[in-house]
Amino acid sequence: MSLVIGLTGGIGSGKTSAAKFFTSEGVDVIDTDKIARKLAQPHGSAIPSIQKSFGKNFITTNGALDRKKMRDLVFSDGASRRQLEAILHPLIRTEAVRLTALASSPYIVIVVPLLLETGDYREIVQRILVVDCNEENQVARAIIRSGLNEQEVHAIMATQISRQKRLEQADDVIVNDMEMLHLQKSVGILHQKYLSLLNEY
Ligand code: ATP
């Protein structure tokens, strides 16, 4: 059995950046956000179910999910958000499991933003790695990355598990409050740790 690390963290905490550094170390990284985007691309495998549940209005003329329209809906309507998640999450998990089986590096990193909120990946991951940063950095970085405004970022943070609860469940934590080079070094140190743990899994 190989070691699978579940990498998580709040919006804008630095998950994608940390994942890139793991890739540079030669680790196979599976990004569930990327899988989700693929599922909702033109004629992606989630499109028929989305159309059935939400109607043609949410599908663009080229057969993709109309992201802006869907974002506006799920932002204001929790039931719709849960409905969309009920379609996407099982498909994402299935694809993540498939990619895990194909991976060939000594251990694998799966990036799952809502790892601790959903519980879907408990049986897949052996260790939980949390990327953490202070709220000020988090909000500023989330705004830069996503183009959302401060209020919107706070609204998303309110739907996510609290920073404290996330940290309580972590096996490993990367503190991402310094410059990128520091993040890269932190990933390098953890990489060595994970390699040294391989015979335990
Ligand atoms: P999201 O949840 O929004 O997908 P994320 O957790 O994947 O975000 P990143 O995309 O890695 O986070 O980082 C968010 C933004 O902050 C990016 O623009 C990234 O370049 C920047 N960033 C991340 N870490 C640092 C750092 N240590 N110093 C400066 N900028 C950083």
Coordinates of C-alpha atoms and ligand atoms in Angstrom, one line a residue:
M1 CA 0.0 0.0 0.0
S2 CA 1.4 3.4 -0.9
L3 CA 1.4 6.5 1.2
V4 CA -1.3 9.1 0.1
I5 CA -1.1 12.5 1.6
G6 CA -4.3 14.6 1.7
L7 CA -3.2 18.3 1.2
T8 CA -5.8 20.8 2.4
G9 CA -6.2 24.3 3.7
G10 CA -8.6 27.2 3.5
I11 CA -9.2 29.3 0.4
G12 CA -6.0 31.1 -0.6
S13 CA -3.9 29.4 2.0
G14 CA -1.3 28.2 -0.6
K15 CA -2.5 24.7 -1.5
T16 CA -1.8 25.0 -5.2
S17 CA 1.6 26.6 -4.6
A18 CA 2.6 23.9 -2.1
A19 CA 1.4 21.2 -4.5
K20 CA 3.6 22.7 -7.3
F21 CA 6.7 22.3 -5.0
F22 CA 5.8 18.7 -4.4
T23 CA 5.6 18.2 -8.1
S24 CA 9.1 19.7 -8.4
E25 CA 10.3 17.1 -5.9
G26 CA 9.0 14.4 -8.3
V27 CA 5.9 13.6 -6.4
D28 CA 2.7 12.7 -8.3
V29 CA 0.1 15.3 -7.4
I30 CA -3.6 14.8 -8.0
D31 CA -5.6 18.1 -7.8
T32 CA -9.3 17.6 -7.2
D33 CA -10.0 21.2 -8.4
K34 CA -8.5 20.3 -11.7
I35 CA -10.6 17.2 -11.9
A36 CA -13.7 19.3 -11.1
R37 CA -12.9 21.7 -13.9
K38 CA -12.4 18.9 -16.4
L39 CA -15.7 17.3 -15.4
A40 CA -17.5 20.6 -16.2
Q41 CA -15.7 21.4 -19.4
P42 CA -17.5 21.0 -22.8
H43 CA -19.1 17.6 -22.8
G44 CA -17.4 16.7 -19.5
S45 CA -18.9 13.8 -17.7
A46 CA -20.8 15.9 -15.1
I47 CA -22.6 18.0 -17.8
P48 CA -25.6 15.7 -18.4
S49 CA -26.4 15.5 -14.6
I50 CA -25.9 19.2 -14.2
Q51 CA -28.3 19.9 -17.1
K52 CA -30.8 17.5 -15.8
S53 CA -30.8 19.0 -12.3
F54 CA -30.4 22.7 -13.1
G55 CA -31.7 23.0 -16.7
K56 CA -30.2 24.0 -20.0
N57 CA -29.7 27.6 -18.9
F58 CA -26.7 26.5 -16.9
I59 CA -24.9 25.0 -19.9
T60 CA -23.1 27.2 -22.4
T61 CA -23.6 26.8 -26.2
N62 CA -20.4 24.8 -26.4
G63 CA -21.6 22.3 -23.8
A64 CA -19.7 23.4 -20.7
L65 CA -21.0 24.5 -17.3
D66 CA -21.8 28.2 -17.3
R67 CA -19.5 28.9 -14.3
K68 CA -20.5 32.5 -13.7
K69 CA -24.2 31.6 -13.6
M70 CA -23.7 28.6 -11.4
R71 CA -21.4 30.6 -9.0
D72 CA -24.0 33.3 -8.6
L73 CA -26.7 30.6 -7.9
V74 CA -24.7 28.6 -5.4
F75 CA -23.4 31.7 -3.7
S76 CA -26.9 32.7 -2.7
D77 CA -28.6 29.3 -2.4
G78 CA -27.2 26.6 -0.1
A79 CA -29.6 23.9 -1.3
S80 CA -28.3 24.4 -4.9
R81 CA -24.7 24.3 -3.7
R82 CA -25.4 21.0 -2.0
Q83 CA -27.2 19.7 -5.1
L84 CA -24.2 20.6 -7.3
E85 CA -21.8 19.0 -4.8
A86 CA -23.9 15.9 -4.7
I87 CA -23.3 15.6 -8.5
L88 CA -19.6 16.6 -8.6
H89 CA -18.1 15.0 -5.4
P90 CA -18.7 11.3 -6.3
L91 CA -17.4 11.9 -9.8
I92 CA -14.3 13.7 -8.5
R93 CA -13.6 11.0 -5.9
T94 CA -13.9 8.2 -8.5
E95 CA -11.5 10.0 -10.8
A96 CA -9.1 10.7 -7.9
V97 CA -9.1 7.0 -7.0
R98 CA -8.4 6.1 -10.6
L99 CA -5.5 8.5 -10.9
T100 CA -4.1 7.3 -7.5
A101 CA -3.9 3.8 -8.9
L102 CA -2.0 5.1 -11.9
A103 CA 0.5 7.1 -9.9
S104 CA 4.1 5.8 -9.7
S105 CA 6.0 8.1 -7.3
P106 CA 7.1 6.9 -3.9
Y107 CA 4.1 8.6 -2.3
I108 CA 1.2 10.6 -3.7
V109 CA -0.3 14.0 -2.8
I110 CA -4.0 14.6 -3.3
V111 CA -5.1 18.2 -3.1
V112 CA -8.6 18.4 -1.6
P113 CA -9.8 21.8 -0.5
L114 CA -12.7 20.4 1.4
L115 CA -10.9 17.3 2.7
L116 CA -12.0 17.9 6.3
E117 CA -15.5 19.2 5.4
T118 CA -16.7 16.2 3.4
G119 CA -15.1 13.1 4.8
D120 CA -15.1 11.6 1.2
Y121 CA -11.3 11.0 1.3
R122 CA -10.8 9.5 4.8
E123 CA -10.3 6.0 3.4
I124 CA -8.0 7.2 0.6
V125 CA -5.5 9.3 2.5
Q126 CA -3.2 8.2 5.3
R127 CA -2.0 11.5 6.4
I128 CA -3.5 15.0 6.5
L129 CA -1.3 17.9 5.5
V130 CA -2.7 21.4 6.3
V131 CA -1.4 24.5 4.6
D132 CA -2.0 27.3 7.1
C133 CA -1.5 31.0 7.0
N134 CA -2.9 33.9 9.1
E135 CA -6.2 35.3 8.1
E136 CA -4.8 38.6 6.8
N137 CA -2.5 36.9 4.3
Q138 CA -5.3 34.4 3.5
V139 CA -7.8 37.0 2.5
A140 CA -5.3 39.2 0.6
R141 CA -4.0 36.2 -1.4
A142 CA -7.4 34.8 -2.1
I143 CA -8.5 38.2 -3.5
I144 CA -5.4 38.3 -5.8
R145 CA -5.9 34.7 -7.0
S146 CA -9.6 34.6 -7.5
G147 CA -10.6 38.2 -8.3
L148 CA -13.3 37.9 -5.6
N149 CA -13.8 40.9 -3.3
E150 CA -13.1 40.8 0.5
Q151 CA -16.8 40.2 1.4
E152 CA -17.0 37.2 -1.0
V153 CA -13.8 35.7 0.3
H154 CA -15.2 36.0 3.9
A155 CA -18.4 34.4 2.7
I156 CA -16.5 31.4 1.3
M157 CA -14.4 31.1 4.5
A158 CA -17.6 31.0 6.5
T159 CA -18.6 27.8 4.6
Q160 CA -15.3 26.2 5.4
I161 CA -14.2 24.5 8.6
S162 CA -12.6 26.9 11.1
R163 CA -8.8 27.3 11.1
Q164 CA -8.5 25.9 14.5
K165 CA -10.6 22.7 13.7
R166 CA -8.6 22.2 10.6
L167 CA -5.3 22.4 12.5
E168 CA -6.5 20.0 15.1
Q169 CA -6.9 17.3 12.5
A170 CA -3.6 17.8 10.8
D171 CA -0.8 15.3 10.9
D172 CA 1.5 17.8 9.4
V173 CA 1.2 21.6 9.0
I174 CA 3.0 24.0 6.6
V175 CA 2.9 27.5 7.9
N176 CA 2.8 29.7 4.8
D177 CA 3.2 33.2 6.2
M178 CA 6.6 33.9 4.7
E179 CA 7.8 34.3 1.2
M180 CA 7.5 31.6 -1.5
L181 CA 11.1 30.4 -1.0
H182 CA 10.2 29.5 2.6
L183 CA 7.2 27.5 1.4
Q184 CA 9.4 25.7 -1.0
K185 CA 11.8 24.9 1.8
S186 CA 9.0 23.7 4.0
V187 CA 7.8 21.3 1.3
G188 CA 11.4 20.0 0.8
I189 CA 11.6 19.2 4.5
L190 CA 8.3 17.4 4.5
H191 CA 9.2 15.5 1.3
Q192 CA 12.2 14.1 3.2
K193 CA 10.0 13.2 6.1
Y194 CA 7.4 11.4 3.9
L195 CA 10.2 9.5 2.2
S196 CA 11.5 8.4 5.6
L197 CA 8.0 7.3 6.6
L198 CA 7.4 5.1 3.6
N199 CA 8.0 1.8 5.3
E200 CA 5.4 2.6 7.9
Y201 CA 2.6 2.6 5.3
Ligands
ATP1 P1 -7.5 28.6 -3.6 O1 -8.1 28.0 -2.4 O2 -8.1 30.0 -3.9 O3 -7.5 27.7 -4.8 P2 -4.8 28.0 -2.8 O4 -5.0 27.5 -1.4 O5 -4.6 26.9 -3.8 O6 -6.0 28.9 -3.2 P3 -2.6 29.4 -4.0 O7 -3.3 29.5 -5.3 O8 -1.4 28.5 -3.9 O9 -3.6 29.0 -2.8 O10 -2.2 30.8 -3.4 C1 -3.1 31.9 -3.5 C2 -2.3 33.1 -4.0 O11 -1.4 33.5 -3.0 C3 -1.6 32.9 -5.3 O12 -1.6 34.1 -6.0 C4 -0.2 32.6 -4.8 O13 0.8 32.9 -5.8 C5 -0.1 33.5 -3.6 N1 0.8 32.9 -2.6 C6 0.8 31.7 -2.0 N2 1.7 31.5 -1.1 C7 2.4 32.7 -1.1 C8 3.6 33.1 -0.3 N3 4.2 32.4 0.6 N4 4.0 34.4 -0.6 C9 3.4 35.2 -1.5 N5 2.3 34.8 -2.2 C10 1.8 33.6 -2.0

